[in-house]
Amino acid sequence: MEEMTVAEAIEKGYEYCYVDGDESVTELKHVDPDDIRSHGAVICQSEPVFYTMRPERIRELIEDCIRNDQSFHDPEDEMASAVDKMEDSVFEPLADAVNEAISCVCFYPSVGIKLIP
């Protein structure tokens, strides 16, 4: 894995890192060199990535629920097949609402560069 110092990372425009063991990102300008030495750290992308739910995934989840939930009696698979035939556009408003609700959580993917003090 490529390695880079904090100063080099900041110079190249990186802003965040993950210190091993931490739950959230740390700004490079605030990262403690002792934490890097003792725990290790990797540089992250500067822009967050938000989780999203696609309309087709919502349809698949509903189909799975119908097929696997014992409260649905559908031995001929009619209900799940009916949902499968529905257009994705039917699920778009729900996907939009779910995506709005989960937009409070994001992540910063690693760029594959190890941070060194």
N, CA, C and O atoms as a GROMACS GRO file, in nm:
protein
  468
    1MET      N    1   0.085  -0.118   0.000
    1MET     CA    2   0.000   0.000   0.000
    1MET      C    3   0.090   0.125   0.000
    1MET      O    4   0.188   0.132   0.073
    2GLU      N    5   0.054   0.219  -0.082
    2GLU     CA    6   0.127   0.346  -0.086
    2GLU      C    7   0.120   0.414   0.050
    2GLU      O    8   0.023   0.396   0.124
    3GLU      N    9   0.223   0.491   0.084
    3GLU     CA   10   0.227   0.563   0.210
    3GLU      C   11   0.248   0.712   0.184
    3GLU      O   12   0.310   0.751   0.085
    4MET      N   13   0.195   0.794   0.276
    4MET     CA   14   0.207   0.938   0.261
    4MET      C   15   0.204   1.002   0.400
    4MET      O   16   0.132   0.955   0.488
    5THR      N   17   0.281   1.107   0.418
    5THR     CA   18   0.277   1.179   0.546
    5THR      C   19   0.154   1.269   0.550
    5THR      O   20   0.090   1.293   0.447
    6VAL      N   21   0.123   1.317   0.668
    6VAL     CA   22   0.009   1.408   0.684
    6VAL      C   23   0.031   1.533   0.599
    6VAL      O   24  -0.060   1.577   0.528
    7ALA      N   25   0.150   1.590   0.605
    7ALA     CA   26   0.180   1.711   0.527
    7ALA      C   27   0.165   1.687   0.378
    7ALA      O   28   0.109   1.770   0.306
    8GLU      N   29   0.214   1.573   0.330
    8GLU     CA   30   0.201   1.540   0.187
    8GLU      C   31   0.054   1.523   0.148
    8GLU      O   32   0.012   1.569   0.042
    9ALA      N   33  -0.022   1.459   0.234
    9ALA     CA   34  -0.164   1.436   0.206
    9ALA      C   35  -0.239   1.568   0.197
    9ALA      O   36  -0.320   1.588   0.106
   10ILE      N   37  -0.213   1.657   0.290
   10ILE     CA   38  -0.279   1.789   0.289
   10ILE      C   39  -0.238   1.866   0.164
   10ILE      O   40  -0.321   1.929   0.099
   11GLU      N   41  -0.110   1.860   0.130
   11GLU     CA   42  -0.059   1.928   0.010
   11GLU      C   43  -0.127   1.876  -0.117
   11GLU      O   44  -0.151   1.952  -0.210
   12LYS      N   45  -0.158   1.747  -0.119
   12LYS     CA   46  -0.223   1.687  -0.237
   12LYS      C   47  -0.374   1.706  -0.236
   12LYS      O   48  -0.443   1.660  -0.327
   13GLY      N   49  -0.427   1.774  -0.135
   13GLY     CA   50  -0.569   1.806  -0.133
   13GLY      C   51  -0.657   1.712  -0.053
   13GLY      O   52  -0.779   1.729  -0.050
   14TYR      N   53  -0.599   1.614   0.012
   14TYR     CA   54  -0.678   1.524   0.097
   14TYR      C   55  -0.715   1.597   0.226
   14TYR      O   56  -0.640   1.681   0.274
   15GLU      N   57  -0.832   1.563   0.280
   15GLU     CA   58  -0.880   1.632   0.400
   15GLU      C   59  -0.905   1.541   0.519
   15GLU      O   60  -0.901   1.587   0.633
   16TYR      N   61  -0.930   1.411   0.495
   16TYR     CA   62  -0.974   1.323   0.602
   16TYR      C   63  -0.896   1.192   0.605
   16TYR      O   64  -0.835   1.150   0.507
   17CYS      N   65  -0.901   1.129   0.722
   17CYS     CA   66  -0.844   0.996   0.737
   17CYS      C   67  -0.927   0.917   0.837
   17CYS      O   68  -1.004   0.974   0.915
   18TYR      N   69  -0.910   0.787   0.832
   18TYR     CA   70  -0.966   0.698   0.934
   18TYR      C   71  -0.850   0.649   1.018
   18TYR      O   72  -0.756   0.589   0.967
   19VAL      N   73  -0.856   0.675   1.147
   19VAL     CA   74  -0.760   0.617   1.240
   19VAL      C   75  -0.819   0.483   1.281
   19VAL      O   76  -0.935   0.476   1.322
   20ASP      N   77  -0.740   0.376   1.270
   20ASP     CA   78  -0.790   0.243   1.304
   20ASP      C   79  -0.850   0.242   1.443
   20ASP      O   80  -0.789   0.289   1.540
   21GLY      N   81  -0.970   0.189   1.452
   21GLY     CA   82  -1.040   0.182   1.580
   21GLY      C   83  -1.141   0.293   1.600
   21GLY      O   84  -1.228   0.281   1.687
   22ASP      N   85  -1.132   0.401   1.523
   22ASP     CA   86  -1.228   0.510   1.534
   22ASP      C   87  -1.351   0.481   1.449
   22ASP      O   88  -1.342   0.411   1.348
   23GLU      N   89  -1.464   0.534   1.491
   23GLU     CA   90  -1.590   0.516   1.419
   23GLU      C   91  -1.609   0.618   1.307
   23GLU      O   92  -1.683   0.593   1.212
   24SER      N   93  -1.544   0.732   1.319
   24SER     CA   94  -1.567   0.839   1.221
   24SER      C   95  -1.434   0.889   1.164
   24SER      O   96  -1.326   0.853   1.211
   25VAL      N   97  -1.447   0.972   1.063
   25VAL     CA   98  -1.327   1.028   1.000
   25VAL      C   99  -1.268   1.138   1.088
   25VAL      O  100  -1.337   1.198   1.170
   26THR      N  101  -1.141   1.163   1.067
   26THR     CA  102  -1.070   1.270   1.138
   26THR      C  103  -1.011   1.363   1.033
   26THR      O  104  -0.956   1.318   0.933
   27GLU      N  105  -1.023   1.492   1.057
   27GLU     CA  106  -0.960   1.587   0.965
   27GLU      C  107  -0.809   1.572   0.977
   27GLU      O  108  -0.754   1.562   1.087
   28LEU      N  109  -0.742   1.570   0.863
   28LEU     CA  110  -0.597   1.554   0.863
   28LEU      C  111  -0.527   1.661   0.946
   28LEU      O  112  -0.428   1.634   1.014
   29LYS      N  113  -0.579   1.783   0.940
   29LYS     CA  114  -0.513   1.892   1.014
   29LYS      C  115  -0.527   1.876   1.166
   29LYS      O  116  -0.460   1.945   1.242
   30HIS      N  117  -0.617   1.783   1.210
   30HIS     CA  118  -0.636   1.761   1.353
   30HIS      C  119  -0.592   1.622   1.399
   30HIS      O  120  -0.605   1.590   1.517
   31VAL      N  121  -0.540   1.541   1.310
   31VAL     CA  122  -0.503   1.405   1.347
   31VAL      C  123  -0.378   1.406   1.436
   31VAL      O  124  -0.283   1.481   1.411
   32ASP      N  125  -0.381   1.325   1.539
   32ASP     CA  126  -0.270   1.315   1.634
   32ASP      C  127  -0.166   1.217   1.581
   32ASP      O  128  -0.197   1.100   1.559
   33PRO      N  129  -0.043   1.262   1.560
   33PRO     CA  130   0.062   1.172   1.510
   33PRO      C  131   0.080   1.047   1.597
   33PRO      O  132   0.113   0.940   1.546
   34ASP      N  133   0.058   1.061   1.729
   34ASP     CA  134   0.069   0.944   1.817
   34ASP      C  135  -0.038   0.840   1.785
   34ASP      O  136  -0.012   0.720   1.796
   35ASP      N  137  -0.157   0.886   1.746
   35ASP     CA  138  -0.264   0.792   1.707
   35ASP      C  139  -0.224   0.717   1.580
   35ASP      O  140  -0.251   0.597   1.566
   36ILE      N  141  -0.161   0.788   1.488
   36ILE     CA  142  -0.116   0.723   1.363
   36ILE      C  143  -0.011   0.617   1.396
   36ILE      O  144  -0.015   0.506   1.342
   37ARG      N  145   0.082   0.653   1.483
   37ARG     CA  146   0.188   0.558   1.521
   37ARG      C  147   0.132   0.434   1.592
   37ARG      O  148   0.170   0.321   1.562
   38SER      N  149   0.043   0.457   1.686
   38SER     CA  150  -0.004   0.346   1.769
   38SER      C  151  -0.118   0.265   1.707
   38SER      O  152  -0.129   0.146   1.733
   39HIS      N  153  -0.200   0.328   1.625
   39HIS     CA  154  -0.317   0.257   1.570
   39HIS      C  155  -0.310   0.236   1.419
   39HIS      O  156  -0.364   0.138   1.367
   40GLY      N  157  -0.245   0.327   1.349
   40GLY     CA  158  -0.246   0.324   1.203
   40GLY      C  159  -0.361   0.408   1.150
   40GLY      O  160  -0.459   0.433   1.221
   41ALA      N  161  -0.351   0.450   1.025
   41ALA     CA  162  -0.455   0.532   0.964
   41ALA      C  163  -0.446   0.522   0.812
   41ALA      O  164  -0.339   0.497   0.756
   42VAL      N  165  -0.559   0.543   0.747
   42VAL     CA  166  -0.564   0.548   0.601
   42VAL      C  167  -0.632   0.677   0.557
   42VAL      O  168  -0.720   0.728   0.626
   43ILE      N  169  -0.590   0.728   0.443
   43ILE     CA  170  -0.648   0.850   0.388
   43ILE      C  171  -0.781   0.817   0.322
   43ILE      O  172  -0.797   0.712   0.260
   44CYS      N  173  -0.876   0.909   0.336
   44CYS     CA  174  -1.010   0.891   0.278
   44CYS      C  175  -1.034   0.992   0.167
   44CYS      O  176  -0.966   1.093   0.156
   45GLN      N  177  -1.134   0.960   0.086
   45GLN     CA  178  -1.179   1.056  -0.014
   45GLN      C  179  -1.230   1.180   0.060
   45GLN      O  180  -1.277   1.171   0.173
   46SER      N  181  -1.222   1.294  -0.005
   46SER     CA  182  -1.267   1.418   0.058
   46SER      C  183  -1.417   1.437   0.051
   46SER      O  184  -1.475   1.507   0.134
   47GLU      N  185  -1.480   1.376  -0.047
   47GLU     CA  186  -1.625   1.391  -0.064
   47GLU      C  187  -1.697   1.269  -0.006
   47GLU      O  188  -1.658   1.155  -0.032
   48PRO      N  189  -1.801   1.292   0.072
   48PRO     CA  190  -1.874   1.178   0.130
   48PRO      C  191  -1.955   1.104   0.025
   48PRO      O  192  -1.994   1.160  -0.078
   49VAL      N  193  -1.980   0.978   0.053
   49VAL     CA  194  -2.066   0.895  -0.030
   49VAL      C  195  -2.190   0.864   0.054
   49VAL      O  196  -2.180   0.820   0.168
   50PHE      N  197  -2.306   0.888  -0.004
   50PHE     CA  198  -2.431   0.865   0.068
   50PHE      C  199  -2.493   0.733   0.025
   50PHE      O  200  -2.487   0.695  -0.091
   51TYR      N  201  -2.551   0.665   0.122
   51TYR     CA  202  -2.622   0.541   0.092
   51TYR      C  203  -2.748   0.575   0.015
   51TYR      O  204  -2.812   0.677   0.040
   52THR      N  205  -2.784   0.489  -0.079
   52THR     CA  206  -2.909   0.509  -0.154
   52THR      C  207  -2.980   0.376  -0.173
   52THR      O  208  -2.918   0.269  -0.173
   53MET      N  209  -3.108   0.386  -0.190
   53MET     CA  210  -3.192   0.269  -0.216
   53MET      C  211  -3.256   0.291  -0.353
   53MET      O  212  -3.328   0.389  -0.374
   54ARG      N  213  -3.230   0.200  -0.445
   54ARG     CA  214  -3.287   0.210  -0.580
   54ARG      C  215  -3.430   0.157  -0.581
   54ARG      O  216  -3.463   0.069  -0.501
   55PRO      N  217  -3.515   0.208  -0.669
   55PRO     CA  218  -3.653   0.158  -0.676
   55PRO      C  219  -3.659   0.007  -0.699
   55PRO      O  220  -3.743  -0.061  -0.639
   56GLU      N  221  -3.572  -0.046  -0.786
   56GLU     CA  222  -3.576  -0.190  -0.812
   56GLU      C  223  -3.538  -0.271  -0.688
   56GLU      O  224  -3.586  -0.383  -0.670
   57ARG      N  225  -3.453  -0.216  -0.602
   57ARG     CA  226  -3.416  -0.286  -0.478
   57ARG      C  227  -3.535  -0.290  -0.383
   57ARG      O  228  -3.556  -0.390  -0.314
   58ILE      N  229  -3.612  -0.183  -0.378
   58ILE     CA  230  -3.732  -0.182  -0.293
   58ILE      C  231  -3.830  -0.288  -0.341
   58ILE      O  232  -3.887  -0.361  -0.261
   59ARG      N  233  -3.849  -0.296  -0.473
   59ARG     CA  234  -3.936  -0.401  -0.528
   59ARG      C  235  -3.885  -0.539  -0.488
   59ARG      O  236  -3.963  -0.624  -0.445
   60GLU      N  237  -3.754  -0.563  -0.500
   60GLU     CA  238  -3.695  -0.692  -0.463
   60GLU      C  239  -3.718  -0.723  -0.315
   60GLU      O  240  -3.746  -0.838  -0.279
   61LEU      N  241  -3.705  -0.624  -0.230
   61LEU     CA  242  -3.726  -0.645  -0.087
   61LEU      C  243  -3.870  -0.685  -0.058
   61LEU      O  244  -3.896  -0.772   0.025
   62ILE      N  245  -3.964  -0.621  -0.126
   62ILE     CA  246  -4.105  -0.656  -0.108
   62ILE      C  247  -4.131  -0.797  -0.158
   62ILE      O  248  -4.201  -0.874  -0.092
   63GLU      N  249  -4.077  -0.831  -0.273
   63GLU     CA  250  -4.090  -0.968  -0.324
   63GLU      C  251  -4.034  -1.070  -0.225
   63GLU      O  252  -4.098  -1.170  -0.195
   64ASP      N  253  -3.915  -1.043  -0.174
   64ASP     CA  254  -3.853  -1.134  -0.076
   64ASP      C  255  -3.939  -1.148   0.048
   64ASP      O  256  -3.954  -1.258   0.103
   65CYS      N  257  -3.995  -1.038   0.093
   65CYS     CA  258  -4.081  -1.042   0.211
   65CYS      C  259  -4.202  -1.131   0.185
   65CYS      O  260  -4.237  -1.213   0.269
   66ILE      N  261  -4.265  -1.115   0.071
   66ILE     CA  262  -4.383  -1.196   0.038
   66ILE      C  263  -4.344  -1.344   0.028
   66ILE      O  264  -4.416  -1.430   0.077
   67ARG      N  265  -4.232  -1.372  -0.033
   67ARG     CA  266  -4.190  -1.511  -0.052
   67ARG      C  267  -4.144  -1.578   0.079
   67ARG      O  268  -4.162  -1.698   0.096
   68ASN      N  269  -4.086  -1.501   0.169
   68ASN     CA  270  -4.023  -1.560   0.287
   68ASN      C  271  -4.096  -1.538   0.419
   68ASN      O  272  -4.063  -1.603   0.518
   69ASP      N  273  -4.192  -1.450   0.422
   69ASP     CA  274  -4.266  -1.424   0.545
   69ASP      C  275  -4.383  -1.521   0.553
   69ASP      O  276  -4.466  -1.527   0.463
   70GLN      N  277  -4.388  -1.596   0.660
   70GLN     CA  278  -4.492  -1.699   0.673
   70GLN      C  279  -4.633  -1.640   0.686
   70GLN      O  280  -4.731  -1.713   0.671
   71SER      N  281  -4.643  -1.511   0.713
   71SER     CA  282  -4.776  -1.451   0.723
   71SER      C  283  -4.841  -1.432   0.586
   71SER      O  284  -4.961  -1.407   0.576
   72PHE      N  285  -4.762  -1.444   0.479
   72PHE     CA  286  -4.816  -1.440   0.343
   72PHE      C  287  -4.836  -1.583   0.296
   72PHE      O  288  -4.741  -1.662   0.289
   73HIS      N  289  -4.959  -1.616   0.263
   73HIS     CA  290  -4.987  -1.750   0.208
   73HIS      C  291  -4.997  -1.733   0.056
   73HIS      O  292  -5.102  -1.693   0.004
   74ASP      N  293  -4.889  -1.763  -0.013
   74ASP     CA  294  -4.880  -1.742  -0.158
   74ASP      C  295  -4.811  -1.862  -0.221
   74ASP      O  296  -4.704  -1.848  -0.281
   75PRO      N  297  -4.873  -1.982  -0.209
   75PRO     CA  298  -4.806  -2.104  -0.258
   75PRO      C  299  -4.779  -2.104  -0.408
   75PRO      O  300  -4.686  -2.170  -0.454
   76GLU      N  301  -4.857  -2.032  -0.484
   76GLU     CA  302  -4.837  -2.026  -0.629
   76GLU      C  303  -4.750  -1.908  -0.671
   76GLU      O  304  -4.728  -1.885  -0.790
   77ASP      N  305  -4.701  -1.833  -0.574
   77ASP     CA  306  -4.612  -1.720  -0.600
   77ASP      C  307  -4.681  -1.608  -0.679
   77ASP      O  308  -4.616  -1.532  -0.751
   78GLU      N  309  -4.812  -1.599  -0.665
   78GLU     CA  310  -4.888  -1.500  -0.742
   78GLU      C  311  -4.860  -1.357  -0.696
   78GLU      O  312  -4.841  -1.267  -0.778
   79MET      N  313  -4.858  -1.336  -0.563
   79MET     CA  314  -4.838  -1.199  -0.514
   79MET      C  315  -4.697  -1.150  -0.547
   79MET      O  316  -4.680  -1.037  -0.595
   80ALA      N  317  -4.598  -1.232  -0.522
   80ALA     CA  318  -4.460  -1.192  -0.551
   80ALA      C  319  -4.442  -1.168  -0.701
   80ALA      O  320  -4.373  -1.074  -0.740
   81SER      N  321  -4.503  -1.250  -0.784
   81SER     CA  322  -4.494  -1.232  -0.929
   81SER      C  323  -4.562  -1.103  -0.972
   81SER      O  324  -4.514  -1.034  -1.062
   82ALA      N  325  -4.674  -1.070  -0.906
   82ALA     CA  326  -4.744  -0.945  -0.939
   82ALA      C  327  -4.658  -0.824  -0.905
   82ALA      O  328  -4.651  -0.728  -0.981
   83VAL      N  329  -4.591  -0.830  -0.790
   83VAL     CA  330  -4.502  -0.721  -0.752
   83VAL      C  331  -4.384  -0.713  -0.849
   83VAL      O  332  -4.342  -0.603  -0.887
   84ASP      N  333  -4.332  -0.827  -0.890
   84ASP     CA  334  -4.220  -0.832  -0.984
   84ASP      C  335  -4.254  -0.765  -1.116
   84ASP      O  336  -4.166  -0.708  -1.181
   85LYS      N  337  -4.378  -0.771  -1.156
   85LYS     CA  338  -4.420  -0.713  -1.285
   85LYS      C  339  -4.445  -0.562  -1.278
   85LYS      O  340  -4.462  -0.497  -1.381
   86MET      N  341  -4.445  -0.507  -1.158
   86MET     CA  342  -4.470  -0.363  -1.143
   86MET      C  343  -4.351  -0.284  -1.196
   86MET      O  344  -4.236  -0.326  -1.183
   87GLU      N  345  -4.380  -0.170  -1.255
   87GLU     CA  346  -4.275  -0.082  -1.308
   87GLU      C  347  -4.195  -0.020  -1.194
   87GLU      O  348  -4.248   0.009  -1.087
   88ASP      N  349  -4.067   0.001  -1.219
   88ASP     CA  350  -3.982   0.066  -1.119
   88ASP      C  351  -4.035   0.203  -1.081
   88ASP      O  352  -4.019   0.247  -0.967
   89SER      N  353  -4.098   0.271  -1.175
   89SER     CA  354  -4.147   0.406  -1.149
   89SER      C  355  -4.248   0.410  -1.034
   89SER      O  356  -4.262   0.513  -0.968
   90VAL      N  357  -4.317   0.300  -1.011
   90VAL     CA  358  -4.413   0.292  -0.900
   90VAL      C  359  -4.339   0.306  -0.767
   90VAL      O  360  -4.393   0.363  -0.671
   91PHE      N  361  -4.217   0.256  -0.761
   91PHE     CA  362  -4.141   0.256  -0.637
   91PHE      C  363  -4.052   0.379  -0.621
   91PHE      O  364  -3.989   0.396  -0.516
   92GLU      N  365  -4.045   0.465  -0.723
   92GLU     CA  366  -3.958   0.582  -0.717
   92GLU      C  367  -3.993   0.678  -0.604
   92GLU      O  368  -3.902   0.724  -0.535
   93PRO      N  369  -4.121   0.711  -0.581
   93PRO     CA  370  -4.151   0.801  -0.468
   93PRO      C  371  -4.106   0.743  -0.333
   93PRO      O  372  -4.057   0.816  -0.247
   94LEU      N  373  -4.123   0.613  -0.316
   94LEU     CA  374  -4.078   0.549  -0.192
   94LEU      C  375  -3.926   0.553  -0.182
   94LEU      O  376  -3.871   0.582  -0.076
   95ALA      N  377  -3.858   0.524  -0.292
   95ALA     CA  378  -3.711   0.530  -0.293
   95ALA      C  379  -3.663   0.671  -0.258
   95ALA      O  380  -3.568   0.687  -0.182
   96ASP      N  381  -3.729   0.772  -0.315
   96ASP     CA  382  -3.692   0.910  -0.285
   96ASP      C  383  -3.709   0.940  -0.136
   96ASP      O  384  -3.623   1.004  -0.074
   97ALA      N  385  -3.820   0.896  -0.078
   97ALA     CA  386  -3.847   0.920   0.064
   97ALA      C  387  -3.745   0.846   0.152
   97ALA      O  388  -3.695   0.903   0.250
   98VAL      N  389  -3.715   0.722   0.118
   98VAL     CA  390  -3.616   0.645   0.194
   98VAL      C  391  -3.479   0.711   0.183
   98VAL      O  392  -3.409   0.725   0.283
   99ASN      N  393  -3.441   0.750   0.063
   99ASN     CA  394  -3.310   0.813   0.044
   99ASN      C  395  -3.299   0.945   0.120
   99ASN      O  396  -3.192   0.977   0.173
  100GLU      N  397  -3.406   1.019   0.126
  100GLU     CA  398  -3.406   1.142   0.206
  100GLU      C  399  -3.388   1.109   0.354
  100GLU      O  400  -3.312   1.176   0.424
  101ALA      N  401  -3.456   1.006   0.400
  101ALA     CA  402  -3.447   0.968   0.541
  101ALA      C  403  -3.308   0.918   0.578
  101ALA      O  404  -3.259   0.947   0.688
  102ILE      N  405  -3.243   0.845   0.489
  102ILE     CA  406  -3.111   0.788   0.523
  102ILE      C  407  -2.995   0.879   0.483
  102ILE      O  408  -2.879   0.841   0.497
  103SER      N  409  -3.026   0.998   0.432
  103SER     CA  410  -2.919   1.089   0.390
  103SER      C  411  -2.840   1.145   0.508
  103SER      O  412  -2.739   1.213   0.489
  104CYS      N  413  -2.885   1.117   0.629
  104CYS     CA  414  -2.814   1.164   0.748
  104CYS      C  415  -2.687   1.082   0.773
  104CYS      O  416  -2.605   1.119   0.857
  105VAL      N  417  -2.670   0.971   0.700
  105VAL     CA  418  -2.553   0.885   0.719
  105VAL      C  419  -2.475   0.878   0.588
  105VAL      O  420  -2.532   0.856   0.481
  106CYS      N  421  -2.345   0.896   0.598
  106CYS     CA  422  -2.259   0.886   0.481
  106CYS      C  423  -2.128   0.819   0.523
  106CYS      O  424  -2.106   0.793   0.641
  107PHE      N  425  -2.044   0.792   0.426
  107PHE     CA  426  -1.913   0.738   0.458
  107PHE      C  427  -1.810   0.797   0.362
  107PHE      O  428  -1.843   0.848   0.256
  108TYR      N  429  -1.686   0.788   0.403
  108TYR     CA  430  -1.574   0.838   0.325
  108TYR      C  431  -1.486   0.719   0.288
  108TYR      O  432  -1.412   0.670   0.373
  109PRO      N  433  -1.494   0.671   0.165
  109PRO     CA  434  -1.413   0.555   0.127
  109PRO      C  435  -1.263   0.582   0.135
  109PRO      O  436  -1.217   0.694   0.111
  110SER      N  437  -1.190   0.479   0.168
  110SER     CA  438  -1.044   0.487   0.169
  110SER      C  439  -0.994   0.503   0.026
  110SER      O  440  -1.052   0.450  -0.068
  111VAL      N  441  -0.884   0.577   0.012
  111VAL     CA  442  -0.821   0.590  -0.120
  111VAL      C  443  -0.705   0.491  -0.134
  111VAL      O  444  -0.635   0.492  -0.235
  112GLY      N  445  -0.686   0.407  -0.033
  112GLY     CA  446  -0.582   0.305  -0.040
  112GLY      C  447  -0.441   0.355  -0.013
  112GLY      O  448  -0.343   0.297  -0.059
  113ILE      N  449  -0.432   0.464   0.062
  113ILE     CA  450  -0.301   0.519   0.098
  113ILE      C  451  -0.288   0.518   0.250
  113ILE      O  452  -0.372   0.574   0.321
  114LYS      N  453  -0.182   0.455   0.298
  114LYS     CA  454  -0.156   0.450   0.442
  114LYS      C  455  -0.096   0.582   0.487
  114LYS      O  456  -0.006   0.636   0.422
  115LEU      N  457  -0.147   0.634   0.597
  115LEU     CA  458  -0.097   0.760   0.651
  115LEU      C  459   0.017   0.730   0.748
  115LEU      O  460   0.007   0.641   0.833
  116ILE      N  461   0.126   0.804   0.734
  116ILE     CA  462   0.239   0.789   0.826
  116ILE      C  463   0.267   0.924   0.891
  116ILE      O  464   0.244   1.029   0.830
  117PRO      N  465   0.315   0.923   1.016
  117PRO     CA  466   0.335   1.051   1.088
  117PRO      C  467   0.448   1.135   1.029
  117PRO      O  468   0.476   1.244   1.078
   0.00000   0.00000   0.00000
